Amino acid sequence: MTGDGTAVVHAGLPEPVPGRPFLPNPAFGAPYHLDPVAGPQAGVDGYGRTDNATWRALETAIGSLEGAECVTFASGMAAVSAVLLSVLRPGDTVVVPADGYYKTRAFASSHLAERGVTVLEAPTVGPYPALDAVRLLLVETPANPGLDVCDIAELAARVHAGGGLVAVDNTTATPLGQRPLDLGADFSVASGTKALTGHSDILLGYVCTRDPERAAALTAWRGATGAVVGPFEAWLAHRSLGTLDLRLARQSANAAAVAEVLAAHPAVLSVRWPGRPEDPAYEVASRQMRRIPGVVTFTVADRAAAERFLEASELVFAATSFGGLHTSADRRAQWGDATPEGLIRFSCGVEDTEDLVADVRRALDAIKG
Ligand SMILES: *Cc1c(COP(=O)(O)O)cnc(C)c1O
């Protein structure tokens, strides 16, 4: 096993060819050239909705990090919905996180419920309903935005005892933070829009599984629904993967420093970061995760206090994604996420720690003023 830095730099690269780039250029094309006589042939790309060499290189790269086969999708939601819709049938029961990414919950309660699937919600820390009659348990750990953490291995054992499947939304952790399939999950599903690619410039999703039949079913689903990532986005994602280890290291160090400042400031009512020994998620996170993400969630008195914080900071961009190079923050309640009005999901970028800490201090002091 190589270290993480080496793994991401070399992930999915072909043997180098003199005169060619290390990472092959994106393969564009809707139709590709076919042999005019032999027609479609095994191993030859035919049409862009089902075949693309740039996706395959990226899938090899992400698959090597998750330790599984990878199928890329147009976005995180395309990946999440591909798992839900391709696994669940009328009469099945699914459990989704009550405190996870709110669009996943909204998707389940509208599109799955109306197709005869029983949709249950459980908070990430539990309690969970009886899991032996569940067809699919989808957990998100750490959960976005509250950053609670659940024990994947323990939940997987309970679901598998009844013959069900487990999917873990690995967006916030990334495969360098945790490998859900090693912990017993059947699917690792993620948005690559966030820390995985980290430059806030593309939408991407993926699903990883170690079961070749499930991987083939997901690939067929993607081809049928057309939820494909563009070749240029796939290439940009692969290009960005090489710095994942460096980016996460700085983001995590920044989060550790910012979390301490937040915890000590009188304007802050509560702070969550699973890397703090005082955090309720610390114990499970330390056992289960290889590194703690650069996202810190905290609460100030109310909406006005949150807005003053966002206005007073100079380095913090207001934005509703996370995991990018630039520090950003999002007041989640403005999106209809059922969170307190003063809750801010704060995503540390890769700026210098001293600069970021000084800026956060200034902005917190402005809340009082
Ligand atoms: C952003 C996000 C998604 C959806 O990803 P998109 O790429 O925006 O479609 C799914 N799950 C989690 C945990 C997310 O943060």
mmCIF file of C-alpha atoms and ligand atoms in Angstrom:
data_model
loop_
_atom_site.group_PDB
_atom_site.id
_atom_site.type_symbol
_atom_site.label_atom_id
_atom_site.label_comp_id
_atom_site.label_asym_id
_atom_site.label_seq_id
_atom_site.Cartn_x
_atom_site.Cartn_y
_atom_site.Cartn_z
ATOM 1 C CA MET A 1 0.000 0.000 0.000
ATOM 2 C CA THR A 2 1.328 3.416 -0.964
ATOM 3 C CA GLY A 3 0.511 6.553 1.012
ATOM 4 C CA ASP A 4 -2.495 8.712 0.169
ATOM 5 C CA GLY A 5 -0.469 11.383 -1.647
ATOM 6 C CA THR A 6 1.131 8.828 -3.948
ATOM 7 C CA ALA A 7 -2.164 7.019 -4.464
ATOM 8 C CA VAL A 8 -4.068 10.104 -5.634
ATOM 9 C CA VAL A 9 -1.265 11.418 -7.855
ATOM 10 C CA HIS A 10 -1.093 8.118 -9.741
ATOM 11 C CA ALA A 11 -4.751 7.052 -9.503
ATOM 12 C CA GLY A 12 -6.130 5.899 -12.830
ATOM 13 C CA LEU A 13 -3.196 7.032 -14.966
ATOM 14 C CA PRO A 14 -2.268 4.791 -17.900
ATOM 15 C CA GLU A 15 1.304 3.782 -18.658
ATOM 16 C CA PRO A 16 3.070 6.961 -19.779
ATOM 17 C CA VAL A 17 3.494 7.368 -23.535
ATOM 18 C CA PRO A 18 6.331 9.587 -24.816
ATOM 19 C CA GLY A 19 4.945 12.770 -26.315
ATOM 20 C CA ARG A 20 1.538 12.401 -24.605
ATOM 21 C CA PRO A 21 0.209 14.032 -21.409
ATOM 22 C CA PHE A 22 0.316 11.969 -18.188
ATOM 23 C CA LEU A 23 -3.460 12.274 -17.997
ATOM 24 C CA PRO A 24 -4.898 11.595 -21.467
ATOM 25 C CA ASN A 25 -6.881 14.466 -22.954
ATOM 26 C CA PRO A 26 -10.669 14.277 -22.714
ATOM 27 C CA ALA A 27 -12.336 12.009 -25.267
ATOM 28 C CA PHE A 28 -15.147 14.074 -26.761
ATOM 29 C CA GLY A 29 -17.650 12.585 -29.118
ATOM 30 C CA ALA A 30 -21.291 11.647 -29.331
ATOM 31 C CA PRO A 31 -20.938 9.061 -32.078
ATOM 32 C CA TYR A 32 -17.465 7.573 -32.533
ATOM 33 C CA HIS A 33 -16.138 6.176 -35.775
ATOM 34 C CA LEU A 34 -17.344 2.632 -36.425
ATOM 35 C CA ASP A 35 -15.871 0.054 -38.748
ATOM 36 C CA PRO A 36 -18.150 0.495 -41.781
ATOM 37 C CA VAL A 37 -18.338 -3.222 -42.416
ATOM 38 C CA ALA A 38 -17.945 -4.923 -39.013
ATOM 39 C CA GLY A 39 -20.132 -2.320 -37.215
ATOM 40 C CA PRO A 40 -20.153 -2.243 -33.397
ATOM 41 C CA GLN A 41 -17.419 -4.377 -31.863
ATOM 42 C CA ALA A 42 -16.571 -5.420 -28.322
ATOM 43 C CA GLY A 43 -14.103 -3.074 -26.693
ATOM 44 C CA VAL A 44 -14.649 -0.286 -29.226
ATOM 45 C CA ASP A 45 -16.536 2.818 -28.137
ATOM 46 C CA GLY A 46 -19.697 3.328 -30.156
ATOM 47 C CA TYR A 47 -21.869 6.049 -28.668
ATOM 48 C CA GLY A 48 -21.217 8.712 -26.025
ATOM 49 C CA ARG A 49 -24.111 7.996 -23.663
ATOM 50 C CA THR A 50 -22.745 4.549 -22.888
ATOM 51 C CA ASP A 51 -19.034 4.679 -23.762
ATOM 52 C CA ASN A 52 -16.334 7.147 -22.834
ATOM 53 C CA ALA A 53 -12.624 6.574 -22.218
ATOM 54 C CA THR A 54 -12.344 9.664 -19.974
ATOM 55 C CA TRP A 55 -15.033 8.324 -17.622
ATOM 56 C CA ARG A 56 -13.276 4.969 -17.502
ATOM 57 C CA ALA A 57 -9.977 6.568 -16.456
ATOM 58 C CA LEU A 58 -11.739 8.558 -13.711
ATOM 59 C CA GLU A 59 -13.655 5.462 -12.584
ATOM 60 C CA THR A 60 -10.405 3.526 -12.341
ATOM 61 C CA ALA A 61 -8.982 6.343 -10.214
ATOM 62 C CA ILE A 62 -11.930 6.699 -7.789
ATOM 63 C CA GLY A 63 -12.388 2.914 -7.718
ATOM 64 C CA SER A 64 -8.774 2.492 -6.618
ATOM 65 C CA LEU A 65 -9.387 4.864 -3.686
ATOM 66 C CA GLU A 66 -12.671 3.232 -2.591
ATOM 67 C CA GLY A 67 -11.351 -0.286 -3.289
ATOM 68 C CA ALA A 68 -14.213 -1.125 -5.656
ATOM 69 C CA GLU A 69 -15.734 -0.762 -9.092
ATOM 70 C CA CYS A 70 -16.876 2.801 -9.739
ATOM 71 C CA VAL A 71 -19.670 4.188 -11.909
ATOM 72 C CA THR A 72 -19.667 7.967 -12.393
ATOM 73 C CA PHE A 73 -22.807 10.078 -12.738
ATOM 74 C CA ALA A 74 -23.756 13.613 -13.745
ATOM 75 C CA SER A 75 -24.082 14.790 -10.120
ATOM 76 C CA GLY A 76 -24.328 13.527 -6.588
ATOM 77 C CA MET A 77 -28.123 13.442 -6.832
ATOM 78 C CA ALA A 78 -27.934 11.431 -10.061
ATOM 79 C CA ALA A 79 -25.774 8.916 -8.164
ATOM 80 C CA VAL A 80 -27.996 8.818 -5.057
ATOM 81 C CA SER A 81 -31.163 8.443 -7.130
ATOM 82 C CA ALA A 82 -29.528 5.722 -9.263
ATOM 83 C CA VAL A 83 -28.917 3.622 -6.143
ATOM 84 C CA LEU A 84 -32.396 4.241 -4.733
ATOM 85 C CA LEU A 85 -34.335 3.666 -7.947
ATOM 86 C CA SER A 86 -32.312 0.719 -9.217
ATOM 87 C CA VAL A 87 -32.489 -1.185 -5.900
ATOM 88 C CA LEU A 88 -35.969 -0.418 -4.540
ATOM 89 C CA ARG A 89 -39.227 -2.026 -5.744
ATOM 90 C CA PRO A 90 -42.846 -1.440 -4.693
ATOM 91 C CA GLY A 91 -43.401 -2.955 -1.243
ATOM 92 C CA ASP A 92 -39.779 -2.409 -0.165
ATOM 93 C CA THR A 93 -38.772 -0.315 2.835
ATOM 94 C CA VAL A 94 -35.944 2.212 2.717
ATOM 95 C CA VAL A 95 -34.439 4.185 5.593
ATOM 96 C CA VAL A 96 -32.906 7.575 4.796
ATOM 97 C CA PRO A 97 -31.163 10.050 7.112
ATOM 98 C CA ALA A 98 -33.435 12.527 8.928
ATOM 99 C CA ASP A 99 -30.517 14.947 9.298
ATOM 100 C CA GLY A 100 -28.569 14.368 6.077
ATOM 101 C CA TYR A 101 -28.539 16.162 2.749
ATOM 102 C CA TYR A 102 -32.141 17.417 2.559
ATOM 103 C CA LYS A 103 -32.558 16.753 -1.172
ATOM 104 C CA THR A 104 -32.040 13.024 -0.622
ATOM 105 C CA ARG A 105 -34.856 13.036 1.926
ATOM 106 C CA ALA A 106 -37.061 15.099 -0.387
ATOM 107 C CA PHE A 107 -36.364 12.732 -3.281
ATOM 108 C CA ALA A 108 -37.286 9.689 -1.200
ATOM 109 C CA SER A 109 -40.480 11.143 0.243
ATOM 110 C CA SER A 110 -41.758 12.263 -3.146
ATOM 111 C CA HIS A 111 -40.529 9.919 -5.869
ATOM 112 C CA LEU A 112 -40.105 6.723 -3.860
ATOM 113 C CA ALA A 113 -43.201 6.972 -1.684
ATOM 114 C CA GLU A 114 -45.421 7.465 -4.738
ATOM 115 C CA ARG A 115 -43.913 4.312 -6.275
ATOM 116 C CA GLY A 116 -45.040 2.152 -3.359
ATOM 117 C CA VAL A 117 -41.816 2.203 -1.341
ATOM 118 C CA THR A 118 -42.167 2.737 2.406
ATOM 119 C CA VAL A 119 -39.825 5.583 3.332
ATOM 120 C CA LEU A 120 -38.608 5.828 6.934
ATOM 121 C CA GLU A 121 -36.296 8.490 8.323
ATOM 122 C CA ALA A 122 -33.775 7.993 11.109
ATOM 123 C CA PRO A 123 -31.361 10.455 12.674
ATOM 124 C CA THR A 124 -27.716 9.582 12.005
ATOM 125 C CA VAL A 125 -27.024 8.859 15.676
ATOM 126 C CA GLY A 126 -30.219 6.775 15.898
ATOM 127 C CA PRO A 127 -32.458 5.397 17.160
ATOM 128 C CA TYR A 128 -32.939 3.326 13.976
ATOM 129 C CA PRO A 129 -36.144 1.383 13.282
ATOM 130 C CA ALA A 130 -36.032 -2.435 13.149
ATOM 131 C CA LEU A 131 -33.566 -3.080 10.319
ATOM 132 C CA ASP A 132 -34.227 -6.727 9.536
ATOM 133 C CA ALA A 133 -37.119 -5.952 7.169
ATOM 134 C CA VAL A 134 -35.361 -3.088 5.442
ATOM 135 C CA ARG A 135 -34.382 -3.486 1.798
ATOM 136 C CA LEU A 136 -31.985 -0.528 1.818
ATOM 137 C CA LEU A 137 -30.476 1.587 4.571
ATOM 138 C CA LEU A 138 -28.916 4.806 3.326
ATOM 139 C CA VAL A 139 -26.734 6.574 5.876
ATOM 140 C CA GLU A 140 -24.717 9.723 5.568
ATOM 141 C CA THR A 141 -21.712 9.943 7.841
ATOM 142 C CA PRO A 142 -20.577 12.520 8.760
ATOM 143 C CA ALA A 143 -24.038 13.918 8.041
ATOM 144 C CA ASN A 144 -24.391 17.187 6.163
ATOM 145 C CA PRO A 145 -24.859 19.691 7.771
ATOM 146 C CA GLY A 146 -25.019 18.502 11.424
ATOM 147 C CA LEU A 147 -21.848 16.337 11.270
ATOM 148 C CA ASP A 148 -23.189 13.487 13.366
ATOM 149 C CA VAL A 149 -21.479 10.155 12.737
ATOM 150 C CA CYS A 150 -22.844 6.591 12.829
ATOM 151 C CA ASP A 151 -21.109 3.239 13.200
ATOM 152 C CA ILE A 152 -21.198 1.795 9.653
ATOM 153 C CA ALA A 153 -20.025 -1.715 10.580
ATOM 154 C CA GLU A 154 -22.594 -2.093 13.343
ATOM 155 C CA LEU A 155 -25.495 -0.907 11.172
ATOM 156 C CA ALA A 156 -24.356 -3.020 8.208
ATOM 157 C CA ALA A 157 -24.361 -6.151 10.369
ATOM 158 C CA ARG A 158 -27.944 -5.454 11.473
ATOM 159 C CA VAL A 159 -29.196 -4.799 7.939
ATOM 160 C CA HIS A 160 -27.370 -7.780 6.431
ATOM 161 C CA ALA A 161 -28.872 -10.076 9.065
ATOM 162 C CA GLY A 162 -32.247 -9.422 7.406
ATOM 163 C CA GLY A 163 -30.897 -9.665 3.863
ATOM 164 C CA GLY A 164 -30.955 -5.916 3.129
ATOM 165 C CA LEU A 165 -28.347 -3.606 1.632
ATOM 166 C CA VAL A 166 -26.463 -0.596 2.983
ATOM 167 C CA ALA A 167 -25.436 2.519 1.077
ATOM 168 C CA VAL A 168 -23.191 5.153 2.634
ATOM 169 C CA ASP A 169 -23.128 8.711 1.350
ATOM 170 C CA ASN A 170 -19.373 9.344 1.492
ATOM 171 C CA THR A 171 -19.460 12.928 0.197
ATOM 172 C CA THR A 172 -18.208 14.739 3.278
ATOM 173 C CA ALA A 173 -15.552 12.181 4.232
ATOM 174 C CA THR A 174 -14.219 11.372 0.716
ATOM 175 C CA PRO A 175 -12.550 7.980 0.165
ATOM 176 C CA LEU A 176 -9.392 9.254 1.859
ATOM 177 C CA GLY A 177 -11.432 9.946 4.995
ATOM 178 C CA GLN A 178 -13.213 6.595 5.123
ATOM 179 C CA ARG A 179 -13.768 3.509 2.978
ATOM 180 C CA PRO A 180 -17.377 2.434 3.624
ATOM 181 C CA LEU A 181 -17.053 -0.845 1.699
ATOM 182 C CA ASP A 182 -14.238 -1.971 4.030
ATOM 183 C CA LEU A 183 -16.659 -1.348 6.903
ATOM 184 C CA GLY A 184 -19.354 -3.596 5.396
ATOM 185 C CA ALA A 185 -21.405 -1.247 3.218
ATOM 186 C CA ASP A 186 -22.660 -2.491 -0.161
ATOM 187 C CA PHE A 187 -22.501 0.902 -1.888
ATOM 188 C CA SER A 188 -20.416 3.997 -1.368
ATOM 189 C CA VAL A 189 -22.207 6.860 -3.093
ATOM 190 C CA ALA A 190 -21.008 10.439 -3.229
ATOM 191 C CA SER A 191 -21.170 13.861 -4.729
ATOM 192 C CA GLY A 192 -17.828 14.574 -6.363
ATOM 193 C CA THR A 193 -18.890 18.206 -6.548
ATOM 194 C CA LYS A 194 -17.514 18.874 -3.054
ATOM 195 C CA ALA A 195 -14.124 18.026 -1.510
ATOM 196 C CA LEU A 196 -13.326 15.156 -3.878
ATOM 197 C CA THR A 197 -12.689 17.549 -6.751
ATOM 198 C CA GLY A 198 -12.438 20.630 -4.546
ATOM 199 C CA HIS A 199 -12.351 23.517 -7.007
ATOM 200 C CA SER A 200 -16.046 24.434 -6.987
ATOM 201 C CA ASP A 201 -16.164 24.199 -10.767
ATOM 202 C CA ILE A 202 -17.943 20.944 -11.650
ATOM 203 C CA LEU A 203 -20.881 18.720 -10.767
ATOM 204 C CA LEU A 204 -20.093 15.019 -10.407
ATOM 205 C CA GLY A 205 -21.404 11.937 -8.675
ATOM 206 C CA TYR A 206 -20.320 8.326 -8.341
ATOM 207 C CA VAL A 207 -21.327 4.980 -6.908
ATOM 208 C CA CYS A 208 -18.823 2.309 -5.882
ATOM 209 C CA THR A 209 -19.631 -1.344 -5.209
ATOM 210 C CA ARG A 210 -17.663 -4.580 -5.002
ATOM 211 C CA ASP A 211 -20.478 -6.617 -6.547
ATOM 212 C CA PRO A 212 -19.929 -6.811 -10.328
ATOM 213 C CA GLU A 213 -23.642 -7.446 -10.982
ATOM 214 C CA ARG A 214 -24.665 -4.331 -9.062
ATOM 215 C CA ALA A 215 -21.990 -2.319 -10.878
ATOM 216 C CA ALA A 216 -23.320 -3.606 -14.203
ATOM 217 C CA ALA A 217 -26.890 -2.735 -13.159
ATOM 218 C CA LEU A 218 -25.817 0.819 -12.269
ATOM 219 C CA THR A 219 -23.961 1.189 -15.556
ATOM 220 C CA ALA A 220 -27.074 -0.006 -17.409
ATOM 221 C CA TRP A 221 -29.207 2.418 -15.368
ATOM 222 C CA ARG A 222 -26.930 5.299 -16.318
ATOM 223 C CA GLY A 223 -27.036 4.392 -19.986
ATOM 224 C CA ALA A 224 -30.827 4.106 -19.902
ATOM 225 C CA THR A 225 -31.479 7.340 -17.988
ATOM 226 C CA GLY A 226 -28.639 9.310 -19.573
ATOM 227 C CA ALA A 227 -27.387 10.676 -16.228
ATOM 228 C CA VAL A 228 -23.862 10.925 -17.613
ATOM 229 C CA VAL A 229 -21.046 13.264 -16.655
ATOM 230 C CA GLY A 230 -19.592 15.320 -19.508
ATOM 231 C CA PRO A 231 -16.120 14.248 -20.690
ATOM 232 C CA PHE A 232 -14.568 17.603 -19.843
ATOM 233 C CA GLU A 233 -15.974 17.527 -16.313
ATOM 234 C CA ALA A 234 -14.705 13.973 -15.896
ATOM 235 C CA TRP A 235 -11.266 15.064 -17.052
ATOM 236 C CA LEU A 236 -11.249 18.090 -14.719
ATOM 237 C CA ALA A 237 -12.264 15.833 -11.836
ATOM 238 C CA HIS A 238 -9.407 13.444 -12.569
ATOM 239 C CA ARG A 239 -6.969 16.354 -12.885
ATOM 240 C CA SER A 240 -8.151 17.672 -9.482
ATOM 241 C CA LEU A 241 -7.909 14.314 -7.702
ATOM 242 C CA GLY A 242 -4.117 14.497 -7.644
ATOM 243 C CA THR A 243 -4.177 17.196 -4.943
ATOM 244 C CA LEU A 244 -6.853 15.577 -2.758
ATOM 245 C CA ASP A 245 -4.413 14.494 -0.055
ATOM 246 C CA LEU A 246 -2.840 17.973 0.170
ATOM 247 C CA ARG A 247 -6.169 19.775 0.103
ATOM 248 C CA LEU A 248 -7.742 17.597 2.802
ATOM 249 C CA ALA A 249 -4.691 17.936 5.028
ATOM 250 C CA ARG A 250 -4.876 21.742 4.981
ATOM 251 C CA GLN A 251 -8.685 21.814 5.215
ATOM 252 C CA SER A 252 -8.633 19.502 8.201
ATOM 253 C CA ALA A 253 -5.898 21.503 9.956
ATOM 254 C CA ASN A 254 -7.838 24.704 9.308
ATOM 255 C CA ALA A 255 -11.016 23.111 10.664
ATOM 256 C CA ALA A 256 -9.240 22.055 13.854
ATOM 257 C CA ALA A 257 -8.063 25.636 14.431
ATOM 258 C CA VAL A 258 -11.382 27.250 13.473
ATOM 259 C CA ALA A 259 -13.353 24.837 15.685
ATOM 260 C CA GLU A 260 -11.284 25.898 18.717
ATOM 261 C CA VAL A 261 -11.856 29.584 18.006
ATOM 262 C CA LEU A 262 -15.584 28.984 17.607
ATOM 263 C CA ALA A 263 -15.827 26.895 20.768
ATOM 264 C CA ALA A 264 -14.159 29.645 22.817
ATOM 265 C CA HIS A 265 -16.204 32.563 21.466
ATOM 266 C CA PRO A 266 -19.189 33.890 23.450
ATOM 267 C CA ALA A 267 -21.233 34.559 20.270
ATOM 268 C CA VAL A 268 -21.225 30.861 19.383
ATOM 269 C CA LEU A 269 -23.942 28.707 20.959
ATOM 270 C CA SER A 270 -22.678 25.340 19.736
ATOM 271 C CA VAL A 271 -20.008 23.923 17.472
ATOM 272 C CA ARG A 272 -19.681 20.523 15.807
ATOM 273 C CA TRP A 273 -16.469 19.059 14.421
ATOM 274 C CA PRO A 274 -15.947 15.314 14.848
ATOM 275 C CA GLY A 275 -12.198 15.823 15.352
ATOM 276 C CA ARG A 276 -12.639 17.620 18.705
ATOM 277 C CA PRO A 277 -12.397 15.309 21.713
ATOM 278 C CA GLU A 278 -15.369 17.206 23.227
ATOM 279 C CA ASP A 279 -17.555 16.392 20.188
ATOM 280 C CA PRO A 280 -20.256 13.704 20.613
ATOM 281 C CA ALA A 281 -19.101 12.095 17.332
ATOM 282 C CA TYR A 282 -15.420 12.012 18.318
ATOM 283 C CA GLU A 283 -15.282 8.447 19.560
ATOM 284 C CA VAL A 284 -16.944 6.764 16.546
ATOM 285 C CA ALA A 285 -15.209 9.097 14.098
ATOM 286 C CA SER A 286 -11.768 8.294 15.543
ATOM 287 C CA ARG A 287 -12.408 4.576 15.174
ATOM 288 C CA GLN A 288 -13.998 4.684 11.748
ATOM 289 C CA MET A 289 -12.385 7.547 9.864
ATOM 290 C CA ARG A 290 -8.853 8.012 8.629
ATOM 291 C CA ARG A 291 -9.132 11.790 8.664
ATOM 292 C CA ILE A 292 -11.697 14.363 9.687
ATOM 293 C CA PRO A 293 -13.116 16.652 6.971
ATOM 294 C CA GLY A 294 -12.645 20.406 6.837
ATOM 295 C CA VAL A 295 -16.303 21.191 7.533
ATOM 296 C CA VAL A 296 -17.317 22.737 10.864
ATOM 297 C CA THR A 297 -20.940 23.448 11.752
ATOM 298 C CA PHE A 298 -21.824 26.050 14.347
ATOM 299 C CA THR A 299 -24.812 27.978 15.600
ATOM 300 C CA VAL A 300 -25.125 31.621 16.537
ATOM 301 C CA ALA A 301 -28.127 33.314 18.151
ATOM 302 C CA ASP A 302 -30.297 33.904 15.115
ATOM 303 C CA ARG A 303 -30.499 34.770 11.458
ATOM 304 C CA ALA A 304 -29.291 38.350 11.997
ATOM 305 C CA ALA A 305 -26.196 37.162 13.872
ATOM 306 C CA ALA A 306 -25.385 34.677 11.121
ATOM 307 C CA GLU A 307 -25.774 37.370 8.482
ATOM 308 C CA ARG A 308 -23.499 39.753 10.417
ATOM 309 C CA PHE A 309 -20.867 37.032 10.604
ATOM 310 C CA LEU A 310 -21.034 36.409 6.854
ATOM 311 C CA GLU A 311 -20.881 40.114 6.045
ATOM 312 C CA ALA A 312 -18.023 40.872 8.417
ATOM 313 C CA SER A 313 -15.696 38.118 7.218
ATOM 314 C CA GLU A 314 -13.386 38.888 4.329
ATOM 315 C CA LEU A 315 -12.058 35.444 3.471
ATOM 316 C CA VAL A 316 -15.319 33.543 3.763
ATOM 317 C CA PHE A 317 -17.477 33.325 0.643
ATOM 318 C CA ALA A 318 -21.175 32.777 1.139
ATOM 319 C CA ALA A 319 -21.893 29.692 -0.972
ATOM 320 C CA THR A 320 -23.973 26.583 -0.769
ATOM 321 C CA SER A 321 -21.436 23.984 -1.638
ATOM 322 C CA PHE A 322 -18.477 22.893 0.457
ATOM 323 C CA GLY A 323 -15.112 21.192 0.258
ATOM 324 C CA GLY A 324 -13.535 23.697 -2.129
ATOM 325 C CA LEU A 325 -10.199 25.544 -2.066
ATOM 326 C CA HIS A 326 -11.920 28.726 -0.912
ATOM 327 C CA THR A 327 -13.385 28.887 2.542
ATOM 328 C CA SER A 328 -17.153 29.192 2.266
ATOM 329 C CA ALA A 329 -20.122 29.268 4.589
ATOM 330 C CA ASP A 330 -23.811 28.584 4.235
ATOM 331 C CA ARG A 331 -26.731 29.475 6.461
ATOM 332 C CA ARG A 332 -28.651 26.283 5.855
ATOM 333 C CA ALA A 333 -32.098 27.476 6.923
ATOM 334 C CA GLN A 334 -32.250 29.786 3.902
ATOM 335 C CA TRP A 335 -32.645 26.659 1.721
ATOM 336 C CA GLY A 336 -35.534 25.229 3.674
ATOM 337 C CA ASP A 337 -33.270 22.693 5.429
ATOM 338 C CA ALA A 338 -34.904 22.118 8.830
ATOM 339 C CA THR A 339 -32.027 23.607 10.844
ATOM 340 C CA PRO A 340 -31.867 26.505 13.355
ATOM 341 C CA GLU A 341 -31.950 29.982 11.745
ATOM 342 C CA GLY A 342 -28.468 30.712 13.111
ATOM 343 C CA LEU A 343 -26.814 27.473 11.929
ATOM 344 C CA ILE A 344 -23.825 27.913 9.623
ATOM 345 C CA ARG A 345 -22.070 25.135 7.771
ATOM 346 C CA PHE A 346 -18.511 26.395 7.496
ATOM 347 C CA SER A 347 -16.242 24.782 4.928
ATOM 348 C CA CYS A 348 -12.551 25.437 5.429
ATOM 349 C CA GLY A 349 -10.527 26.058 2.311
ATOM 350 C CA VAL A 350 -6.765 25.805 1.927
ATOM 351 C CA GLU A 351 -5.874 29.371 2.959
ATOM 352 C CA ASP A 352 -3.182 29.853 5.612
ATOM 353 C CA THR A 353 -4.474 28.863 9.023
ATOM 354 C CA GLU A 354 -3.403 32.116 10.737
ATOM 355 C CA ASP A 355 -5.195 34.239 8.144
ATOM 356 C CA LEU A 356 -8.373 32.219 8.371
ATOM 357 C CA VAL A 357 -8.416 32.150 12.157
ATOM 358 C CA ALA A 358 -7.873 35.909 12.353
ATOM 359 C CA ASP A 359 -10.699 36.504 9.875
ATOM 360 C CA VAL A 360 -13.116 34.221 11.737
ATOM 361 C CA ARG A 361 -12.278 35.941 15.044
ATOM 362 C CA ARG A 362 -12.950 39.343 13.519
ATOM 363 C CA ALA A 363 -16.248 38.224 12.051
ATOM 364 C CA LEU A 364 -17.387 36.655 15.333
ATOM 365 C CA ASP A 365 -16.514 39.826 17.228
ATOM 366 C CA ALA A 366 -18.651 41.778 14.731
ATOM 367 C CA ILE A 367 -21.719 39.752 15.773
ATOM 368 C CA LYS A 368 -21.761 41.389 19.178
ATOM 369 C CA GLY A 369 -21.175 44.898 17.831
HETATM 370 C C1 LIG B 1 -24.121 17.946 -2.290
HETATM 371 C C2 LIG B 1 -24.506 16.629 -1.752
HETATM 372 C C3 LIG B 1 -25.230 15.716 -2.523
HETATM 373 C C4 LIG B 1 -25.718 16.055 -3.914
HETATM 374 O O1 LIG B 1 -24.643 16.283 -4.775
HETATM 375 P P1 LIG B 1 -24.788 17.150 -6.139
HETATM 376 O O2 LIG B 1 -23.474 16.908 -6.803
HETATM 377 O O3 LIG B 1 -25.025 18.570 -5.726
HETATM 378 O O4 LIG B 1 -25.939 16.599 -6.881
HETATM 379 C C5 LIG B 1 -25.509 14.475 -1.981
HETATM 380 N N1 LIG B 1 -25.117 14.148 -0.732
HETATM 381 C C6 LIG B 1 -24.434 15.013 0.048
HETATM 382 C C7 LIG B 1 -24.032 14.600 1.420
HETATM 383 C C8 LIG B 1 -24.123 16.278 -0.436
HETATM 384 O O5 LIG B 1 -23.469 17.129 0.349
#
